[in-house]
Coordinates of C-alpha atoms in Angstrom, one line a residue:
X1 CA -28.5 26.5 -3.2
X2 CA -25.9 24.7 -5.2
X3 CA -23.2 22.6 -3.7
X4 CA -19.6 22.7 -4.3
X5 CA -18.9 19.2 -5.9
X6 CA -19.9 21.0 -9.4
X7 CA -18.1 24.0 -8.7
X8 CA -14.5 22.7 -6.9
X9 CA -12.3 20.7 -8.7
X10 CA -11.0 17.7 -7.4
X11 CA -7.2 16.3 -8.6
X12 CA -7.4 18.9 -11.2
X13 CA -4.6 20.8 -9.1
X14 CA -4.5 23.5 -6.8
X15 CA -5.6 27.1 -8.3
X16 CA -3.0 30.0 -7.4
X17 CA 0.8 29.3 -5.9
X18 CA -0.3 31.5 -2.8
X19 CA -3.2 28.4 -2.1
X20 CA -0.7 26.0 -3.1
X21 CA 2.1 27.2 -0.4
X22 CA -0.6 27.2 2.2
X23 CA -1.7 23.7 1.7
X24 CA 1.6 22.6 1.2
X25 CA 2.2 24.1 5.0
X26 CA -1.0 22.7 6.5
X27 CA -0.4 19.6 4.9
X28 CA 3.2 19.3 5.8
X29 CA 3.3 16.8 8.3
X30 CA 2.0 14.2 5.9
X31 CA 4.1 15.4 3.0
X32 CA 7.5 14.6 5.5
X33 CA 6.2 11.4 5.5
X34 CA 6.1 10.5 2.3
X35 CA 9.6 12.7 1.6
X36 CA 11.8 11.0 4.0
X37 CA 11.0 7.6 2.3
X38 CA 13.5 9.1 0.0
X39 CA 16.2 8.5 2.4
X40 CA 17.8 5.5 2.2
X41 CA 18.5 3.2 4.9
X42 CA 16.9 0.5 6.6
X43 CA 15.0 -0.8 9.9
X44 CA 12.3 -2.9 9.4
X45 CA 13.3 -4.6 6.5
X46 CA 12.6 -8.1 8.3
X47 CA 9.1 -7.3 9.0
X48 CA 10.3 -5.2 11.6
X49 CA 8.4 -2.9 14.1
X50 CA 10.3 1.0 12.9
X51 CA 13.4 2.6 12.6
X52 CA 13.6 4.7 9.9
X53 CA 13.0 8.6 9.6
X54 CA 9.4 8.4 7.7
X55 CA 8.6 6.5 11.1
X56 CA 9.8 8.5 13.1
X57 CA 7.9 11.4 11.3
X58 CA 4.9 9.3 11.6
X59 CA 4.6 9.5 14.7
X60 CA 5.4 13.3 15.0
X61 CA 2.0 13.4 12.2
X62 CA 0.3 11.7 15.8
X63 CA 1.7 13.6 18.0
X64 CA 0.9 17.1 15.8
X65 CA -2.7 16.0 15.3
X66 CA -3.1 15.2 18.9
X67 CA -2.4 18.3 19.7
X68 CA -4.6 20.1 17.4
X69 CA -7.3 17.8 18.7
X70 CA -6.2 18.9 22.6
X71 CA -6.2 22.8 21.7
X72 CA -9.7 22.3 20.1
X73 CA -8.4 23.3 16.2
X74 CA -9.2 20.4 14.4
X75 CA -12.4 18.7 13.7
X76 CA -12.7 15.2 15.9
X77 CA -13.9 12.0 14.0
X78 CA -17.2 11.3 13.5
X79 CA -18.7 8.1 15.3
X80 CA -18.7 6.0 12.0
X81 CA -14.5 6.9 11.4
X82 CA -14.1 5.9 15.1
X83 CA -15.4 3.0 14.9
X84 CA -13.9 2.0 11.4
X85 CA -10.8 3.2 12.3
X86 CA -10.5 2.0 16.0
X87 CA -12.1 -1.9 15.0
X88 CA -8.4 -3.6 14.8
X89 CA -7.8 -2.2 17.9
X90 CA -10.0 -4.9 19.5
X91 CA -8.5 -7.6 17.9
X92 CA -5.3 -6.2 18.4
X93 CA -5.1 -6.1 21.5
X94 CA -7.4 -9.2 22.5
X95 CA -4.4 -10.8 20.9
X96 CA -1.7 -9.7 22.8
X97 CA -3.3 -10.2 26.0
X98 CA -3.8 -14.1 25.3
X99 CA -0.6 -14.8 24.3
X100 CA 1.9 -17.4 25.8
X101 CA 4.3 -14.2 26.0
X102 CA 2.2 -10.9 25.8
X103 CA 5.6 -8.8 26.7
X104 CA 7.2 -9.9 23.0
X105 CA 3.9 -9.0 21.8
X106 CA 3.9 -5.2 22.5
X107 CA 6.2 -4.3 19.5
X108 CA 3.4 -5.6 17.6
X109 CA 0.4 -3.7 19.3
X110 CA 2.8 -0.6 18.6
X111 CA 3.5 -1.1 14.8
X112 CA -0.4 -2.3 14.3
X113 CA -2.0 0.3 15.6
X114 CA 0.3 2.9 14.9
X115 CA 0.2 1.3 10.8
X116 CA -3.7 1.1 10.8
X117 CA -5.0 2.9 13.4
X118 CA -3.2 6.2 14.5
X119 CA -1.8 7.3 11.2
X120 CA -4.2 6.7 8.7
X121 CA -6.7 8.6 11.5
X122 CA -3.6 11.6 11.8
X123 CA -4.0 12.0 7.9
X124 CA -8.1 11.4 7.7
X125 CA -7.9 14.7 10.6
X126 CA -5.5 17.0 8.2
X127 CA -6.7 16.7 5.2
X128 CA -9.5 19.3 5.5
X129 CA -11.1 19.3 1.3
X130 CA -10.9 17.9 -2.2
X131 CA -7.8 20.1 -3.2
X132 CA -6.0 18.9 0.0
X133 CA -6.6 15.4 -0.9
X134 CA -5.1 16.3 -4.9
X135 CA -1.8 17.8 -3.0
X136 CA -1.7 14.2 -1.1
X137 CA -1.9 12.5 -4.2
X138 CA 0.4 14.4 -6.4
X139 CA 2.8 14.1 -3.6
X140 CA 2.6 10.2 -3.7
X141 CA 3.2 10.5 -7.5
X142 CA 6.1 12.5 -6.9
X143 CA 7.5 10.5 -5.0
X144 CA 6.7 7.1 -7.2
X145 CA 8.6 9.2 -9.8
X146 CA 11.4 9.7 -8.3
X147 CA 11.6 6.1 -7.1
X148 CA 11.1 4.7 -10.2
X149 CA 14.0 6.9 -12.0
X150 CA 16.2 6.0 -9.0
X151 CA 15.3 2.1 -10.0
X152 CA 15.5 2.5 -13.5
X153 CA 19.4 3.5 -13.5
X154 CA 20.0 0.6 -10.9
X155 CA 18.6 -1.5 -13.8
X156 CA 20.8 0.2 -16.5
X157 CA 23.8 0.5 -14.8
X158 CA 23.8 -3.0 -13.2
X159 CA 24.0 -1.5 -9.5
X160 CA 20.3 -2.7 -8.4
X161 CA 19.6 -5.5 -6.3
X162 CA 20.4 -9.1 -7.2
X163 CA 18.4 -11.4 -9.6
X164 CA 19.2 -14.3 -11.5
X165 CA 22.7 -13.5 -10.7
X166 CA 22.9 -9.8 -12.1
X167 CA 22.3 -6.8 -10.0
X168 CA 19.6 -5.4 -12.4
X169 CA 16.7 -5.4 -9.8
X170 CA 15.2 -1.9 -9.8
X171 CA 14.4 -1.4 -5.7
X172 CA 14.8 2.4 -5.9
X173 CA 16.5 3.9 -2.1
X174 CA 15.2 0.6 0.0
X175 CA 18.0 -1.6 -0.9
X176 CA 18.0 -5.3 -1.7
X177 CA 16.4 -6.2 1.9
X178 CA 13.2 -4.7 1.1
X179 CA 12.6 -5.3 -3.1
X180 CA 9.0 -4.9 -2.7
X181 CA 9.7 -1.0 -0.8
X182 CA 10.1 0.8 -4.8
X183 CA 7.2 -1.4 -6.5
X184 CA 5.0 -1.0 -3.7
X185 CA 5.7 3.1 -4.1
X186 CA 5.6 2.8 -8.0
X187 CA 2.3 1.0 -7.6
X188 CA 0.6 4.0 -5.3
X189 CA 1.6 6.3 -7.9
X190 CA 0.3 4.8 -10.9
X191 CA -2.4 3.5 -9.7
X192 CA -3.0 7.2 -8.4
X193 CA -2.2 8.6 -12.1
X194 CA -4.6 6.2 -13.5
X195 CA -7.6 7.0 -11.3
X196 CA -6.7 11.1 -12.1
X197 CA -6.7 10.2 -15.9
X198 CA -10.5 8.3 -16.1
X199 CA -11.8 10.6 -13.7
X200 CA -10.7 14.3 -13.9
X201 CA -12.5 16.8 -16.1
X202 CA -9.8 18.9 -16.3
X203 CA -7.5 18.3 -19.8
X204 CA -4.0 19.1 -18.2
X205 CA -4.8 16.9 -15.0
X206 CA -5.5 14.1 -17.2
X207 CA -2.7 14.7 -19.4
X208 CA -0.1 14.8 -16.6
X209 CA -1.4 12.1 -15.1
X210 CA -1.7 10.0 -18.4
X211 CA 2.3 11.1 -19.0
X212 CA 3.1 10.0 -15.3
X213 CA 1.4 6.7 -15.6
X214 CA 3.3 5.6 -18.7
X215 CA 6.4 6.3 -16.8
X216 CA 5.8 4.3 -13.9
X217 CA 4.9 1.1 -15.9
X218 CA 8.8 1.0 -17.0
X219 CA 10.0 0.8 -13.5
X220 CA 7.1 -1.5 -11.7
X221 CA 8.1 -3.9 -14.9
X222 CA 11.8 -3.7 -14.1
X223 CA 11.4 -4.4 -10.2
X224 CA 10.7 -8.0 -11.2
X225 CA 7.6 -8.0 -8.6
X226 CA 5.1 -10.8 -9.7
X227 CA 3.0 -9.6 -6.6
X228 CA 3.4 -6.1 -7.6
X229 CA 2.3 -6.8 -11.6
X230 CA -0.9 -8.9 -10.5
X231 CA -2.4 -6.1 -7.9
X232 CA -1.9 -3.3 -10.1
X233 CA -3.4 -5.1 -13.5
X234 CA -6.8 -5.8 -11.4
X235 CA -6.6 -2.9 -9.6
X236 CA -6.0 -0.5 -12.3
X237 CA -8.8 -3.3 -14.3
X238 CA -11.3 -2.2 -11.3
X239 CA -10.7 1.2 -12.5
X240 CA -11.0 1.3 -15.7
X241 CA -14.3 -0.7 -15.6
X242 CA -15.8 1.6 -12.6
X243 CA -14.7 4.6 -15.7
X244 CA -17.1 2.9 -18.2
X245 CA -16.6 -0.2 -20.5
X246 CA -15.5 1.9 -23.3
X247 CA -13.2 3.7 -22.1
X248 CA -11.7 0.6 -20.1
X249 CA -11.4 -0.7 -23.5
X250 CA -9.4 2.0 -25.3
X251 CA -7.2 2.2 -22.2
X252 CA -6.2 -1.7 -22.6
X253 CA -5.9 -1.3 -26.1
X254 CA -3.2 1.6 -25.5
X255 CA -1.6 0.3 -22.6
X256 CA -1.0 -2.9 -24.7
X257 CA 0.5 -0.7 -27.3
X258 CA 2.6 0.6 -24.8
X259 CA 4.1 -2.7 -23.1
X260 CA 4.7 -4.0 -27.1
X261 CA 6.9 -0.7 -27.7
X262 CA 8.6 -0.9 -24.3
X263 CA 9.2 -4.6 -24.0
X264 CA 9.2 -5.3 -27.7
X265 CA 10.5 -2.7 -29.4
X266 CA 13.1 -1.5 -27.0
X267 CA 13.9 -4.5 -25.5
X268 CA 13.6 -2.9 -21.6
X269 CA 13.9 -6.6 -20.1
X270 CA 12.2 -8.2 -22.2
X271 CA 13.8 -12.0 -21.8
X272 CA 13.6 -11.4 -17.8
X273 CA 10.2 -9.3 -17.6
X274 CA 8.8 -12.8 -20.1
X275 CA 10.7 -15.4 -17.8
X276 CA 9.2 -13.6 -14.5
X277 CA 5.5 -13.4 -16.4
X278 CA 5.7 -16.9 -17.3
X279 CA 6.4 -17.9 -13.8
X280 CA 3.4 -16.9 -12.7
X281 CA 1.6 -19.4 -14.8
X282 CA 3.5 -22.5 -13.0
X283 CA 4.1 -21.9 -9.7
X284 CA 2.1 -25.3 -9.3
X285 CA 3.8 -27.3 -11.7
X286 CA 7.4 -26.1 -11.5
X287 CA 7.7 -23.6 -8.7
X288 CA 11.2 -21.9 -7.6
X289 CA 12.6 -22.2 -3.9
X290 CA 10.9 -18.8 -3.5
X291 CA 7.5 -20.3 -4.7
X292 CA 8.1 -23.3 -2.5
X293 CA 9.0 -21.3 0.6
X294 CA 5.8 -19.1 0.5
X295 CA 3.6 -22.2 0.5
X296 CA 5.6 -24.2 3.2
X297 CA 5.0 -20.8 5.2
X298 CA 1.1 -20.7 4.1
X299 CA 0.8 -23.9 5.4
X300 CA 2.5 -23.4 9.0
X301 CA 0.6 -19.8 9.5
X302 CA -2.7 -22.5 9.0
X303 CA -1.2 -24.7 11.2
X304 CA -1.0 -22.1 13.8
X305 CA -4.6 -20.9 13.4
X306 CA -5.6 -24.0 13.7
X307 CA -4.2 -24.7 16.8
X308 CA -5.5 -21.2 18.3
X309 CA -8.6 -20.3 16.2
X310 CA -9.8 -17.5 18.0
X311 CA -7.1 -15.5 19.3
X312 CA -4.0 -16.9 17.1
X313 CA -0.8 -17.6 19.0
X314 CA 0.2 -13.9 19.4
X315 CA 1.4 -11.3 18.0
X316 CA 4.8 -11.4 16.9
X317 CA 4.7 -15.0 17.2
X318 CA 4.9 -16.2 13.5
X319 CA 8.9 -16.3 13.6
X320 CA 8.4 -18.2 17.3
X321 CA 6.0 -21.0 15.9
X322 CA 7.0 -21.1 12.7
X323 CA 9.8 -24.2 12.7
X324 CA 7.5 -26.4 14.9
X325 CA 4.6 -25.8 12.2
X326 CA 6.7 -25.9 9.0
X327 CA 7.9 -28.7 6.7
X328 CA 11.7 -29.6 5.6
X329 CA 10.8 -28.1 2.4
X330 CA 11.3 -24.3 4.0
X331 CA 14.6 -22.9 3.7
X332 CA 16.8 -21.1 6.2
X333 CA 16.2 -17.8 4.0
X334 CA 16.5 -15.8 1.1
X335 CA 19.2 -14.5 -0.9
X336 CA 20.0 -10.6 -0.8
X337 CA 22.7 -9.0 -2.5
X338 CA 23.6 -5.8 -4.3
X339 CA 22.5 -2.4 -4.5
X340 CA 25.0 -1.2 -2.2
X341 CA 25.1 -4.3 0.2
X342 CA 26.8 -7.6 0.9
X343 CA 25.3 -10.8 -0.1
X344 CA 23.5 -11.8 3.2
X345 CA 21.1 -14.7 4.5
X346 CA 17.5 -12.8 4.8
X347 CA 15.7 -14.7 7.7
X348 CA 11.7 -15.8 6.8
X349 CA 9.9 -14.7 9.6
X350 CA 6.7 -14.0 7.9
X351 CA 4.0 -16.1 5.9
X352 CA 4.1 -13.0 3.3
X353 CA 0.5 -13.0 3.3
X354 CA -1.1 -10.0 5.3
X355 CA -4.5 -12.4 6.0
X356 CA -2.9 -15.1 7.0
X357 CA -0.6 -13.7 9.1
X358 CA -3.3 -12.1 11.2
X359 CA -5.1 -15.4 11.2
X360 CA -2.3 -17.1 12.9
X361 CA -1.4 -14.2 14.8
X362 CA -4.5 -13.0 15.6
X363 CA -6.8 -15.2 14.7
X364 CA -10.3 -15.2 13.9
X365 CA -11.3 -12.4 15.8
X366 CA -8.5 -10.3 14.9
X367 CA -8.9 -11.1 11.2
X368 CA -12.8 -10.3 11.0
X369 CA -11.8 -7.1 12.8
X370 CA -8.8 -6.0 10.6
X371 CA -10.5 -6.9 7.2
X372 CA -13.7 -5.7 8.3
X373 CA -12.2 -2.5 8.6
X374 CA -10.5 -2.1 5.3
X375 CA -14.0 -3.5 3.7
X376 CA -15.8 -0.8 5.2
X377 CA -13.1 1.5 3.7
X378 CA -13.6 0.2 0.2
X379 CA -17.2 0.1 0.5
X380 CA -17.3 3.4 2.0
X381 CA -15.1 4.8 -1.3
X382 CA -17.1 3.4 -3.5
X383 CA -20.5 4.3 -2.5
X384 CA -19.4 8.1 -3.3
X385 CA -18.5 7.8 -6.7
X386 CA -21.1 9.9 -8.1
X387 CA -20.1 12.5 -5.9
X388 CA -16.5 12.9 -6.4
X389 CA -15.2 10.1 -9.6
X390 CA -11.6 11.7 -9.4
X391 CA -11.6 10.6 -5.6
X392 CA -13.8 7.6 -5.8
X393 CA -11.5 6.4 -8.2
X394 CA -7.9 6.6 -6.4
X395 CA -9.5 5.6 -3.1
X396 CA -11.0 3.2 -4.7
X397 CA -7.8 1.9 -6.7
X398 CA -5.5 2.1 -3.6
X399 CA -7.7 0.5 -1.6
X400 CA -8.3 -2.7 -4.0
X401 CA -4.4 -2.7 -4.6
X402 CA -3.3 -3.2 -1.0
X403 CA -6.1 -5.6 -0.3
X404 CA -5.1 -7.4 -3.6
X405 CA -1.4 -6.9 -2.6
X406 CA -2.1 -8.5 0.8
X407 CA -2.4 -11.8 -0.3
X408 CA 1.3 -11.8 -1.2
X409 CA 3.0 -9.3 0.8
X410 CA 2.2 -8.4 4.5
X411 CA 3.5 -5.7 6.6
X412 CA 7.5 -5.1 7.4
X413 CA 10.1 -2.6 6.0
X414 CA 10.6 1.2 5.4
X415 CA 7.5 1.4 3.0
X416 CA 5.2 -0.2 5.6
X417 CA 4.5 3.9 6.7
X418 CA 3.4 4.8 3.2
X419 CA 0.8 2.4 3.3
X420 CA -0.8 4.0 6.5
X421 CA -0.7 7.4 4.8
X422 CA -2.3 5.5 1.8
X423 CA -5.3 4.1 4.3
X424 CA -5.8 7.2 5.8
X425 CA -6.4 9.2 2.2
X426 CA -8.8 6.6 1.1
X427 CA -10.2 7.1 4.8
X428 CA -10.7 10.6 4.6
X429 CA -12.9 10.2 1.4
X430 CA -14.4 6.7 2.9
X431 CA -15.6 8.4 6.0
X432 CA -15.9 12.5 5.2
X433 CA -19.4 13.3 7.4
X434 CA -21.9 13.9 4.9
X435 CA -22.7 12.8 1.0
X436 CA -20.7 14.8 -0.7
X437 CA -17.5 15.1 1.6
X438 CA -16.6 17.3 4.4
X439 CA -18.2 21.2 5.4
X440 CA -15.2 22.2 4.2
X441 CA -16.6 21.2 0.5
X442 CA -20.2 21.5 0.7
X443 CA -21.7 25.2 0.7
X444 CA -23.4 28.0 -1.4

């Protein structure tokens, strides 16, 4: 007997058109998703709980897998995905039912469980093998591409968001109220196309995805993200050392090749990408108001924990709490203008920091719950490198972004959905039953 992992290829692409149109069809209640992130347009962009069509298709993915599940034509989850899957659920809802208001709090069971519970589970259930996951991911690349030329002629043609007082800001379709929506997608993808290049056997795969990576870097350095640069340098790092050390090593030497030619050679930002980069090294000693508001908000989110360790004060009761916790130093907002809107007043109603806003949301039992969840994810991704390194290697990647990501971002805005899709790929190779993936993989 010999088992499929030698034998089916992972991200090295689909084999015949006819296979690819049938995936494509199977899988096309996940693909919507990640499409109609293309549209522009906004709800959620203050950490809000929906309102755009990728949610809205979201929760048609749940809806269509429920279904499947009801008719008895789709595979349940195993124990171990129900339980990884269904932990925040406990904290979740422990949460809302201790809060001083649990009515406000129900927006926030809805947008938590559908973000890390129902949808990543919707997309572990359709993805049924290794080529279905490679569609997934090629998709998410598309769409990073796309993003990223979208941001790269806000940048050239002045018509991106504001920053420093020029609308150069690449924040592809999200507009100026979400900038992290396009560098959080342009992340996805090359940390996707990176994970495809040091693990796939096949030449053209890793060729593509080499050619795809190198175009995303221009775009994620023009969004102006310092949260953005940091998670996908050590993720990407994680990567390339999980590849082997000498590979890791050409890689560096040819991505810094790359960033001299671009930055140095071209010019693409060079004076703003340096300033940004540079600000990351004295955010203690000289910070900006931006700088200054995220700590203020750090602080009051700790503040709140403290005074409810277990349970937090609530879900959706940052923005409640957060005056009586804060110091003067906070301001009322941040600045937005440009890419096709007004100059408007942003309101701060989040500590931008995923943990801690659980912790004072939640608190201790909710955080343990969440985090232990996404740990068994990574864990779970990692353990099956040998048996999949394409795979192992963007679960792996996406995984260490967001939780990387998550200690300067937190939920809110349009792209919020893609990261659920994103949790539920690295689920579905995190939790597959079996060592080497689902039955759909192994055989003769």
């Amino acid at each position: 007997m010999a088992t499929a992992v030698t034998t089916v290829p992972a991200l090295a692409g689909v084999p015949g058109p006819g296979d690819l149109v049938r995936r494509v069809g199977a899988l096309s209640p996940v693909l919507a998703v990640v499409a109609l992130l293309l549209v522009p347009g906004g709800g959620g962009a203050e950490g809000g709980t929906g309102g755009t069509v990728a949610d809205a298709a979201s929760g048609l993915l749940v809806l269509y897998c429920l279904v499947r599940l009801l008719r008895g034509g789709a595979r349940p989850l195993t124990r171990t995905a129900a339980v990884v899957l269904g932990l925040p659920v406990f904290g979740i809802c422990l949460a809302a039912i201790t809060s001083n208001d649990p009515a406000s709090s129900l927006p926030g069971v809805a947008r938590y469980v559908q973000v890390f519970v129902l949808v990543p589970a919707a997309v572990l259930l359709t993805i049924r093998d290794r080529r279905d996951f490679a569609v997934v991911a090629w998709g998410l690349v598309a769409l990073a591409l796309v993003q990223g030329a979208v941001g790269v002629g806000q940048f050239l043609t002045g018509t991106g968001a504001s920053y420093q007082g020029e609308d150069i800001r690449a924040v592809g379709t999200f507009g100026a109220t979400d900038v992290m929506g396009m560098a959080t997608v342009v992340a996805y993808g090359l940390v996707i196309a990176t994970g495809i290049a040091l693990g796939s056997s096949a030449g053209r795969a890793r060729t593509a995805a080499l050619v795809c990576a190198g175009l995303l870097v221009v775009p994620l350095l023009l969004s102006f993200s310092r949260g953005a640069w940091i998670a996908t340098v050590l993720a990407c790092g994680i990567q390339l050392l999980l590849g082997g050390v000498r590979r890791a090593a050409r890689v560096t030497l040819a991505v810094g090749a790359l960033a001299v030619v671009l930055v140095g050679g071209f010019g693409v930002g060079s004076e703003m990408v340096e300033e940004r980069v540079t600000s990351i090294t004295r955010v203690t000693a000289a910070p900006d108001q931006s700088v200054t508001d995220r700590y203020t908000m750090w602080a009051a989110a700790g503040r709140m924990w403290r005074s409810e360790p277990l349970t937090g004060v609530g879900l959706k009761g940052f923005p409640h709490y957060r005056d009586s916790h804060a110091s003067v130093a906070l301001s009322a907002g941040s600045d937005t203008a440009g890419a096709g809107a007004g100059y408007r007043k942003q309101p701060l109603l989040s500590p931008h920091n995923m943990y801690l806003l659980v912790l004072s949301e939640q608190g201790l039992i909710g955080l343990l719950a969440l985090a232990g969840s996404w740990l068994a994810l990574l864990v779970g991704a990692l353990r099956r490198r040998r048996t999949g390194a394409e795979c192992a290697l963007v679960a792996g990647g996406l995984l260490a972004w967001q939780l990387i990501d998550f200690f300067y971002a937190d939920i809110g805005g349009p792209s919020t959905v893609l990261m659920s899709v994103v949790f539920g790929l690295a689920a579905w190779w995190a939790l597959a039953p079996g060592p080497e993936g689902p039955p759909e993989v192994r055989g003769a």
